Coordinates of C-alpha atoms in Angstrom, one line a residue:
M246 CA 0.5 0.0 0.0
T247 CA 1.0 3.4 -1.2
Y248 CA 0.5 6.8 0.5
P249 CA 0.4 10.3 -0.4
N250 CA 3.4 12.6 -0.6
D251 CA 5.6 8.6 0.0
P252 CA 9.5 10.0 -1.4
S253 CA 10.1 6.2 -2.2
I254 CA 7.2 6.4 -5.4
P255 CA 8.2 7.8 -8.6
A256 CA 7.2 11.1 -9.8
D257 CA 5.9 9.7 -12.7
E258 CA 4.3 6.3 -11.4
P259 CA 0.5 7.0 -10.9
T260 CA -0.8 7.3 -7.2
Q261 CA -3.7 6.1 -5.5
L262 CA -5.8 8.0 -3.7
I263 CA -6.4 6.1 -0.3
P264 CA -9.2 7.5 2.2
A265 CA -8.8 7.4 5.4
G266 CA -9.6 4.7 7.7
Y267 CA -9.6 2.3 5.0
E268 CA -8.8 -1.2 6.4
P269 CA -7.8 -4.6 3.3
T270 CA -10.2 -6.9 3.1
R271 CA -8.9 -10.3 4.1
V272 CA -10.2 -12.9 2.2
L273 CA -9.7 -16.5 4.2
P274 CA -9.1 -20.1 2.4
T275 CA -12.2 -22.5 1.8
A276 CA -12.7 -25.9 1.7
A277 CA -13.6 -27.5 -2.0
P278 CA -16.5 -28.3 -2.9
A279 CA -18.0 -32.1 -1.8
A280 CA -19.0 -34.0 -5.0
A281 CA -22.5 -33.9 -5.3
P282 CA -24.3 -36.9 -3.5
P283 CA -25.6 -39.4 -5.2
A284 CA -29.9 -37.7 -5.5
A285 CA -31.1 -41.1 -4.0
T286 CA -29.3 -40.9 -1.0
P287 CA -29.2 -37.3 1.2
A288 CA -26.1 -35.9 2.4
A289 CA -25.7 -36.2 5.9
P290 CA -24.4 -32.9 7.4
S291 CA -21.0 -31.3 7.8
A292 CA -19.5 -30.6 11.0
A293 CA -16.8 -28.7 9.4
P294 CA -17.2 -24.6 10.6
P295 CA -18.6 -22.0 8.2
T296 CA -16.0 -20.3 6.2
E297 CA -15.4 -16.0 6.7
V298 CA -16.1 -14.3 3.5
L299 CA -15.3 -10.6 3.6
A300 CA -15.7 -7.7 1.1
P301 CA -13.1 -8.0 -1.9
A302 CA -11.0 -4.6 -2.0
P303 CA -11.7 -2.6 -5.3
A304 CA -9.6 -3.6 -8.1
P305 CA -7.0 -0.8 -9.0
Q306 CA -8.0 0.7 -12.5
P307 CA -4.9 1.0 -14.9
E308 CA -4.0 4.7 -16.5
Q309 CA -6.8 6.1 -14.3
E310 CA -5.7 9.7 -12.6
L311 CA -5.9 9.0 -9.4
R312 CA -6.2 12.3 -7.5
R313 CA -3.9 12.8 -4.2
P314 CA -5.4 14.0 -1.3
R315 CA -5.0 17.6 -0.8
D316 CA -1.1 18.4 1.2
N317 CA -1.4 18.6 5.2
R318 CA -0.8 22.8 3.7
G319 CA -4.3 22.8 2.6
G320 CA -3.2 23.4 -1.0
S321 CA -5.6 22.1 -4.2
P322 CA -5.4 19.1 -5.2
K323 CA -2.6 18.7 -7.6
L324 CA -3.2 16.5 -11.0
R325 CA -0.5 14.1 -12.6
L326 CA -0.1 12.8 -15.9
T327 CA 1.4 9.5 -17.5
K328 CA 3.6 9.9 -20.3
R329 CA 1.2 8.2 -22.6
G330 CA -1.5 10.7 -21.6
R331 CA 0.9 13.8 -22.3
V332 CA 1.4 12.5 -26.0
L333 CA -2.7 12.0 -26.1
L334 CA -2.8 16.0 -25.3
I335 CA -0.6 17.3 -27.2
V336 CA -1.6 15.0 -30.0
G337 CA -5.5 16.3 -29.2
I338 CA -4.3 20.1 -29.2
A339 CA -2.1 19.7 -32.4
V340 CA -5.4 17.9 -34.2
A341 CA -7.7 20.6 -32.4
V342 CA -5.6 23.3 -33.8
V343 CA -5.4 22.0 -37.6
V344 CA -9.5 21.4 -37.4
A345 CA -9.4 25.3 -36.8
L346 CA -7.4 26.4 -39.2
V347 CA -8.9 24.4 -41.6
A348 CA -12.3 25.5 -40.5
G349 CA -10.6 28.8 -41.2
L350 CA -9.8 28.4 -44.1
L351 CA -13.3 27.2 -45.5
V352 CA -15.0 30.1 -43.5
A353 CA -12.1 32.5 -45.4
N354 CA -12.9 31.1 -48.5
A355 CA -16.5 31.3 -47.8
I356 CA -16.7 34.1 -46.4
G357 CA -14.4 35.4 -49.7
A358 CA -16.5 34.0 -52.3
Q359 CA -19.4 35.7 -50.8
S360 CA -17.5 39.1 -50.7
A361 CA -16.9 38.1 -54.5
A362 CA -20.5 37.6 -55.5
D363 CA -21.5 40.6 -53.5
E364 CA -18.9 42.7 -55.3
L365 CA -20.0 41.4 -59.0
A366 CA -23.5 42.2 -57.9
S367 CA -23.2 45.5 -56.9
A368 CA -21.0 46.3 -60.2
Q369 CA -23.4 44.9 -62.0
G370 CA -25.9 46.8 -60.6
A371 CA -24.1 49.9 -60.7
A372 CA -23.1 49.1 -64.5
T373 CA -27.4 49.0 -65.5
D374 CA -28.3 52.0 -62.8
A375 CA -25.7 53.9 -64.9
D376 CA -26.9 52.6 -68.4
A377 CA -31.0 54.3 -67.4
E378 CA -29.1 57.9 -66.0
L379 CA -27.3 57.7 -69.9
A380 CA -30.2 57.5 -71.4
S381 CA -32.1 59.8 -68.8
A382 CA -29.7 62.6 -69.5
T383 CA -29.1 62.6 -73.0
A384 CA -32.3 62.6 -73.3
A385 CA -32.5 65.9 -71.1
A386 CA -29.8 67.2 -73.1
D387 CA -31.5 66.7 -76.1
E388 CA -34.6 68.4 -74.5
S389 CA -32.8 71.4 -73.4
V390 CA -31.2 71.9 -76.9
A391 CA -34.4 71.7 -79.0
A392 CA -35.8 74.5 -76.2
L393 CA -33.0 76.8 -77.1
T394 CA -33.2 76.2 -80.8
A395 CA -36.7 76.3 -80.4
L396 CA -36.5 80.1 -78.6
V397 CA -34.0 81.2 -81.3
A398 CA -36.7 81.0 -84.0
V399 CA -38.8 82.5 -81.4
A400 CA -36.3 85.4 -81.1
D401 CA -35.5 85.6 -84.7
A402 CA -39.6 85.9 -85.2
G403 CA -39.8 88.9 -82.8
L404 CA -36.8 90.8 -84.5
A405 CA -38.6 90.6 -87.3
I406 CA -40.6 92.5 -85.8
A407 CA -41.0 96.5 -86.3
G408 CA -42.7 99.8 -86.5
E409 CA -44.6 102.3 -84.0
G410 CA -44.0 101.3 -79.9
L411 CA -41.0 99.2 -79.9
D412 CA -37.8 100.9 -78.5
E413 CA -35.1 100.1 -81.5
A414 CA -31.9 101.1 -79.2
A415 CA -32.6 97.7 -77.0
R416 CA -32.8 96.0 -80.5
P417 CA -28.6 95.5 -80.2
A418 CA -28.3 93.7 -77.1
L419 CA -31.4 91.0 -77.8
Q420 CA -29.8 90.3 -81.1
E421 CA -26.7 89.7 -79.1
A422 CA -28.1 87.8 -77.0
R423 CA -29.6 85.7 -79.9
D424 CA -26.4 85.2 -81.3
A425 CA -24.5 84.2 -78.3
A426 CA -27.6 81.7 -77.8
Q427 CA -27.5 80.3 -81.5
T428 CA -23.6 79.2 -80.8
V429 CA -24.2 77.9 -78.5
A430 CA -27.3 75.2 -79.5
T431 CA -24.9 74.5 -82.6
E432 CA -22.0 73.6 -80.2
V433 CA -24.2 71.4 -78.2
A434 CA -26.8 69.5 -81.0
E435 CA -24.9 66.6 -80.6
A436 CA -23.2 64.8 -77.6
S437 CA -19.4 65.7 -77.9
G438 CA -15.9 64.8 -75.6
L439 CA -17.9 61.2 -74.9
T440 CA -15.9 58.3 -73.1
D441 CA -15.2 54.9 -74.7
V442 CA -18.0 52.4 -72.7
P443 CA -16.1 49.4 -72.3
D444 CA -18.6 46.0 -72.6
A445 CA -19.0 43.4 -69.8
A446 CA -20.4 40.2 -70.2
L447 CA -20.2 37.9 -67.2
D448 CA -17.4 35.2 -68.1
P449 CA -17.5 31.7 -66.7
R450 CA -13.3 31.5 -67.4
I451 CA -12.7 34.4 -64.6
G452 CA -13.5 35.1 -61.4
D453 CA -16.2 37.1 -60.1
R454 CA -14.0 39.5 -59.1
E455 CA -12.5 40.1 -62.1
N456 CA -15.9 40.4 -63.4
A457 CA -16.8 43.0 -61.3
A458 CA -13.7 44.7 -62.4
A459 CA -15.0 44.9 -65.9
F460 CA -18.6 46.2 -65.1
R461 CA -16.7 48.7 -62.7
A462 CA -15.2 50.0 -65.5
R463 CA -18.7 50.5 -67.8
A464 CA -20.1 51.9 -64.6
D465 CA -17.5 53.9 -64.2
A466 CA -17.4 55.3 -68.2
L467 CA -21.0 54.9 -68.4
E468 CA -21.5 57.6 -65.1
A469 CA -18.6 59.9 -66.9
N470 CA -20.8 59.9 -70.0
V471 CA -23.7 60.9 -67.8
A472 CA -21.7 64.1 -65.7
S473 CA -20.9 65.1 -69.9
E474 CA -24.5 64.9 -71.1
T475 CA -25.6 67.0 -67.4
A476 CA -22.8 69.3 -68.7
R477 CA -24.3 69.7 -72.5
A478 CA -27.8 70.5 -71.3
E479 CA -26.9 72.6 -68.1
R480 CA -24.9 74.7 -70.7
A481 CA -28.2 75.1 -73.2
D482 CA -30.7 75.8 -70.4
A483 CA -28.3 78.3 -69.4
A484 CA -28.1 79.9 -72.9
A485 CA -31.7 79.7 -73.2
T486 CA -32.2 81.6 -69.8
S487 CA -29.9 84.2 -70.8
L488 CA -32.0 84.7 -74.5
G489 CA -35.0 84.6 -72.3
E490 CA -34.3 87.3 -69.8
A491 CA -32.8 89.2 -72.8
M492 CA -36.4 89.0 -74.7
T493 CA -38.0 90.1 -71.5
A494 CA -36.1 93.1 -71.2
Y495 CA -36.6 94.0 -74.6
L496 CA -40.8 93.7 -73.9
E497 CA -40.1 96.1 -70.6
S498 CA -38.5 98.8 -72.9
A499 CA -41.4 98.4 -75.3
A500 CA -43.9 98.4 -72.7
A501 CA -41.8 101.6 -71.7
V502 CA -42.1 103.1 -75.1
G503 CA -45.9 102.3 -74.9
A504 CA -46.7 103.5 -72.3
A505 CA -45.4 106.9 -73.6
V506 CA -47.5 106.3 -76.4
L507 CA -50.0 105.7 -74.5
A508 CA -50.4 109.4 -72.3
D509 CA -49.4 111.4 -75.5
R510 CA -52.2 110.2 -77.7
G511 CA -54.9 110.4 -74.5
D512 CA -57.5 111.6 -77.3
A513 CA -57.9 108.3 -78.4
D514 CA -61.0 106.5 -78.1
D515 CA -61.5 104.0 -74.7
T516 CA -61.9 101.1 -76.1
T517 CA -58.3 101.2 -78.3
K518 CA -56.9 103.1 -75.0
A519 CA -58.1 99.6 -72.7
A520 CA -56.8 97.5 -75.8
L521 CA -53.3 98.7 -75.0
Q522 CA -53.0 98.5 -71.7
S523 CA -53.7 95.3 -71.4
Q524 CA -50.9 94.8 -73.5
L525 CA -49.2 96.7 -71.2
D526 CA -50.0 95.1 -68.3
A527 CA -49.3 91.3 -69.8
V528 CA -45.7 92.0 -70.5
P529 CA -44.3 90.8 -66.8
T530 CA -45.8 87.9 -67.0
T531 CA -45.0 86.8 -70.9
E532 CA -43.2 83.7 -71.4
P533 CA -40.0 84.1 -73.8
S534 CA -41.6 81.1 -75.3
G535 CA -43.9 83.9 -76.0
F536 CA -42.3 86.3 -76.9
A537 CA -43.1 87.0 -80.8
D538 CA -47.1 86.7 -80.3
A539 CA -46.7 89.0 -77.4
L540 CA -44.9 91.6 -79.5
V541 CA -47.2 90.8 -82.2
A542 CA -50.6 91.6 -79.9
Y543 CA -48.7 95.0 -78.8
R544 CA -47.5 96.4 -82.0
A545 CA -51.5 95.4 -83.0
A546 CA -52.9 97.9 -80.3
V547 CA -50.3 100.7 -80.3
D548 CA -50.9 101.1 -83.9
A549 CA -55.1 101.5 -83.3
V550 CA -54.2 103.8 -80.4
I551 CA -52.3 105.9 -82.9
A552 CA -55.1 105.5 -85.5
S553 CA -57.7 107.1 -83.6
S554 CA -55.9 109.8 -82.1
E555 CA -54.6 111.0 -85.7
A556 CA -58.5 110.3 -86.2
A557 CA -59.4 112.4 -84.0
R558 CA -57.1 114.9 -84.0
A559 CA -57.3 115.2 -88.0
P560 CA -57.5 119.1 -88.4
T561 CA -60.2 120.8 -90.3
P562 CA -59.4 121.8 -93.6
G563 CA -56.8 124.8 -92.8
G564 CA -54.9 125.2 -89.6
S565 CA -56.4 125.4 -85.7
G566 CA -57.0 129.0 -84.7
V567 CA -57.9 131.7 -86.7
R568 CA -58.4 131.9 -90.0
V569 CA -55.6 135.1 -91.2
P570 CA -57.8 137.1 -93.2
D571 CA -55.4 138.0 -96.2
P572 CA -53.0 135.0 -96.3
A573 CA -51.7 136.4 -99.4
S574 CA -49.9 139.4 -97.1
V575 CA -46.6 140.5 -96.7
T576 CA -47.3 141.0 -93.0
V577 CA -49.6 138.2 -92.6
V578 CA -49.1 136.7 -88.7
V579 CA -49.3 133.0 -88.8
N580 CA -49.1 130.6 -85.3
K581 CA -50.3 127.9 -83.2
R582 CA -53.8 129.8 -82.9
R583 CA -53.6 131.5 -86.4
G584 CA -54.2 129.0 -89.0
L585 CA -53.9 129.2 -93.4
P586 CA -56.8 127.7 -95.5
A587 CA -55.5 124.2 -96.5
D588 CA -55.6 124.9 -99.6
Y589 CA -53.9 128.3 -100.1
V590 CA -50.3 127.8 -101.8
P591 CA -49.3 131.8 -102.4
P592 CA -49.9 133.2 -106.0
D593 CA -46.3 133.9 -106.9
L594 CA -44.0 131.1 -106.7
V595 CA -40.8 131.4 -108.1
M596 CA -37.6 129.8 -108.2
P597 CA -34.9 132.3 -106.9
A598 CA -31.9 132.3 -109.1
G599 CA -28.6 131.9 -108.3
V600 CA -29.3 130.9 -104.2
P601 CA -28.3 127.2 -103.3
N602 CA -31.2 125.6 -102.8
N603 CA -31.1 122.5 -100.9
N604 CA -34.5 121.1 -101.1
G605 CA -35.9 123.2 -104.7
Q606 CA -38.4 125.2 -103.2
P607 CA -39.7 128.2 -104.1
V608 CA -40.5 131.1 -102.4
R609 CA -42.5 134.6 -102.8
Q610 CA -41.5 136.3 -105.9
V611 CA -42.0 140.6 -103.3
L612 CA -39.0 139.0 -101.7
V613 CA -37.0 137.6 -104.0
A614 CA -35.4 141.2 -104.1
D615 CA -34.1 141.7 -101.0
L616 CA -32.9 138.1 -101.0
L617 CA -30.3 138.1 -103.7
R618 CA -29.2 142.1 -102.1
M619 CA -28.8 140.0 -98.6
Q620 CA -26.8 137.6 -100.7
A621 CA -24.7 140.1 -102.8
D622 CA -23.5 142.0 -99.3
M623 CA -22.8 138.1 -97.0
A624 CA -20.7 136.9 -100.0
A625 CA -18.6 139.9 -99.7
E626 CA -17.8 139.2 -96.5
G627 CA -17.1 135.6 -97.4
I628 CA -20.5 134.0 -96.4
T629 CA -21.9 131.9 -98.0
L630 CA -26.4 132.0 -98.3
R631 CA -28.0 129.0 -98.9
I632 CA -31.2 127.8 -98.4
G633 CA -32.1 125.1 -96.6
S634 CA -35.7 125.1 -96.9
A635 CA -38.5 127.2 -97.9
Y636 CA -42.2 127.1 -99.6
R637 CA -43.9 123.6 -97.7
S638 CA -47.8 122.7 -98.9
Y639 CA -49.8 122.0 -96.6
A640 CA -49.4 117.9 -97.2
D641 CA -45.5 118.4 -97.5
Q642 CA -45.6 119.9 -93.4
Q643 CA -48.4 117.3 -92.7
S644 CA -45.4 114.9 -93.6
I645 CA -42.9 116.5 -92.2
Y646 CA -45.2 117.2 -88.8
N647 CA -46.4 113.3 -88.9
R648 CA -43.2 111.8 -89.0
F649 CA -42.3 113.8 -85.9
V650 CA -45.1 112.8 -84.4
R651 CA -43.8 109.3 -84.5
N652 CA -40.4 109.8 -83.1
E653 CA -41.2 112.0 -80.7
G654 CA -44.9 112.2 -79.3
V655 CA -47.3 114.9 -79.8
A656 CA -45.9 117.1 -77.1
G657 CA -42.5 116.6 -78.1
A658 CA -43.5 117.0 -81.7
D659 CA -45.4 120.6 -81.1
T660 CA -42.2 122.4 -79.5
H661 CA -40.4 122.5 -82.7
S662 CA -42.5 121.8 -85.9
A663 CA -45.8 122.9 -86.5
R664 CA -49.0 121.3 -87.8
P665 CA -50.2 121.3 -91.3
G666 CA -51.9 124.9 -91.3
N667 CA -50.3 126.7 -89.3
S668 CA -46.6 126.8 -90.7
E669 CA -44.9 130.3 -91.8
H670 CA -43.8 127.7 -95.3
Q671 CA -46.6 127.3 -96.9
T672 CA -46.9 131.4 -96.9
G673 CA -44.0 131.3 -99.1
L674 CA -42.2 134.2 -97.2
A675 CA -40.2 131.8 -94.1
L676 CA -36.4 130.7 -94.8
D677 CA -34.8 128.4 -93.0
L678 CA -31.2 129.7 -94.0
D679 CA -27.7 128.1 -93.6
D680 CA -24.2 129.2 -94.3
G681 CA -22.8 125.9 -95.1
T682 CA -20.5 125.7 -92.6
G683 CA -22.1 122.3 -90.9
C684 CA -24.7 123.5 -88.9
N685 CA -27.4 123.2 -90.7
L686 CA -30.8 123.1 -88.9
S687 CA -28.7 122.9 -85.8
V688 CA -28.6 125.8 -82.4
C689 CA -24.9 126.3 -83.3
F690 CA -26.0 128.2 -86.1
K691 CA -26.4 131.1 -84.5
D692 CA -22.2 131.6 -83.5
K693 CA -21.6 130.2 -87.5
P694 CA -20.3 132.9 -89.4
G695 CA -23.7 133.3 -91.3
G696 CA -25.5 132.6 -88.3
I697 CA -23.8 136.0 -86.9
W698 CA -24.2 138.1 -89.6
L699 CA -27.8 137.6 -90.1
A700 CA -28.5 138.4 -86.2
A701 CA -27.2 141.7 -87.0
N702 CA -28.2 142.3 -90.5
A703 CA -31.1 140.2 -91.5
W704 CA -33.1 143.4 -90.7
K705 CA -32.2 145.7 -93.6
Y706 CA -32.9 143.2 -96.2
G707 CA -37.0 142.8 -94.3
F708 CA -36.1 139.5 -92.2
I709 CA -37.1 139.0 -88.8
L710 CA -35.8 136.2 -86.9
R711 CA -39.0 134.8 -86.0
Y712 CA -38.3 132.2 -83.0
G713 CA -35.2 133.7 -80.8
D714 CA -34.1 132.5 -77.9
G715 CA -36.1 132.2 -75.0
W716 CA -39.3 133.5 -77.1
N717 CA -41.3 129.8 -76.6
P718 CA -43.9 131.7 -74.1
I719 CA -44.7 134.1 -77.2
V720 CA -44.2 131.9 -80.6
G721 CA -45.0 128.6 -79.1
Y722 CA -41.3 127.3 -80.4
T723 CA -37.7 126.3 -79.9
F724 CA -35.4 128.6 -80.5
E725 CA -34.3 128.4 -84.1
P726 CA -31.3 130.9 -85.3
W727 CA -31.9 129.8 -89.3
H728 CA -35.8 130.4 -89.4
Y729 CA -36.2 134.3 -90.5
R730 CA -39.3 135.6 -91.9
Y731 CA -39.7 138.1 -94.6
V732 CA -42.1 141.1 -93.2
G733 CA -40.7 144.0 -96.0
V734 CA -38.4 146.3 -95.2
D735 CA -40.4 148.4 -93.3
V736 CA -41.7 146.7 -91.2
A737 CA -38.5 144.6 -90.2
T738 CA -36.6 148.8 -89.7
D739 CA -40.0 149.6 -88.0
M740 CA -39.4 146.4 -85.4
H741 CA -35.5 146.4 -85.1
E742 CA -36.0 150.6 -84.0
K743 CA -38.6 150.0 -81.6
G744 CA -36.7 146.9 -80.1
I745 CA -39.5 144.5 -80.7
K746 CA -38.8 141.2 -81.7
T747 CA -42.0 139.5 -82.5
L748 CA -44.9 140.0 -84.9
E749 CA -47.3 139.1 -82.2
E750 CA -46.1 142.1 -80.3
Y751 CA -45.7 144.3 -82.8
Y752 CA -49.2 143.9 -84.2
G753 CA -50.7 143.4 -80.5
L754 CA -52.1 140.1 -81.4
P755 CA -52.0 137.3 -78.3
A756 CA -49.3 134.9 -77.8
A757 CA -49.2 131.1 -79.2
P758 CA -47.3 129.7 -76.6
D759 CA -49.8 126.2 -77.9
Y760 CA -53.1 125.4 -79.9
G761 CA -55.2 126.7 -77.3

């Protein structure tokens, strides 16, 4: 029997853990069993004493680890392995490690395969999406280009419209915007600079990752082309926006002119004025696509107002105001409140020989001698005398006045142009004079040699300055240093000597600042 901590026992031998108080069981020898007696004769009872049977000792288990009892120091039980146990343990650990490695490789391979499959699916999806995006971007770009091209055509139609109520000063800006838009429309008409898109199809000969790379390359190329087509659309849209803004500015400029027409043509009938006002109100909300149509409608409304106003203003035969009693008189006074008959034509019109006449207009015979005398005296001082304008018929004056009205309106025209029947030129006694120095019909003529000479000496030849500087409240017209009226030497001299400047003042007639 052995005991724990026995130094005589080798450390690598198994030990038995012996419970405290354990006693071995003794086995006593017994006699061999007797042969069976004959069946017929019962055996006599044996006189030998019974054999004592003790409980067998538990058989030791080979290779079984036995727990040693705790040492008397109260420590944990200590385990001991045999050599074979240690070998088996090492082998088991090695097997477990190999199994773990193999399992890890299998798992890693499975994860890698799934990752590659996922990557392939993602790349295929990206390529499919990019294909759809490119189709959409191309359609959008083509639509933008078509819209820009259509807008250029609308601008062309609008630019072709001319007439009353338009601001010609605004036309160049619109033309420039139109040309810029046409340039862009031409440049972006077709897609350009697109990246070559590689084909991509599943190839069973290569792995999922290689297939994914092919689909990803296709998706990247498609996305680059999406960006290019988007830029094409954006460029067309920007050009359309700029052109649309120019169209709106042109409409607004025209509307400003139309508002002035409406203000000046208050004598037009209410219906036509309301129609024009409606067009003016619509300008701020007009879309660029409706530019040309809006201009057509607006122009029609302007023309209707002007026509209605002209009808209201059509003079009765002859000029406004009091009819002069003797139109042929050399001293006849014609102004905004004293008019001539529409059919009046001076009886003695002639072309003054030897006097340059820019428009070939005749004068009254009564003034020719004094005119030639004045021309000769001016020539003696080195000054040329020319006639810029002389006799005008009622119809001629009507044409001239209407032209000024179209450009400036009635109020503007009335400051410097007589209405037909109220023009001194119809008498054949009024001359617009010039000296050929470049200030014909301009205020600068007053500072030219001819202008200075006439202002100082014309009265000596029977001519008076009719529309002087600051005389507007009396004569009704702005300063015209070139406009001289023949009244005869006697009247002109008398006015000069008395310091009287106007015929209205000389004859005691009412001032004529307007048409009354």
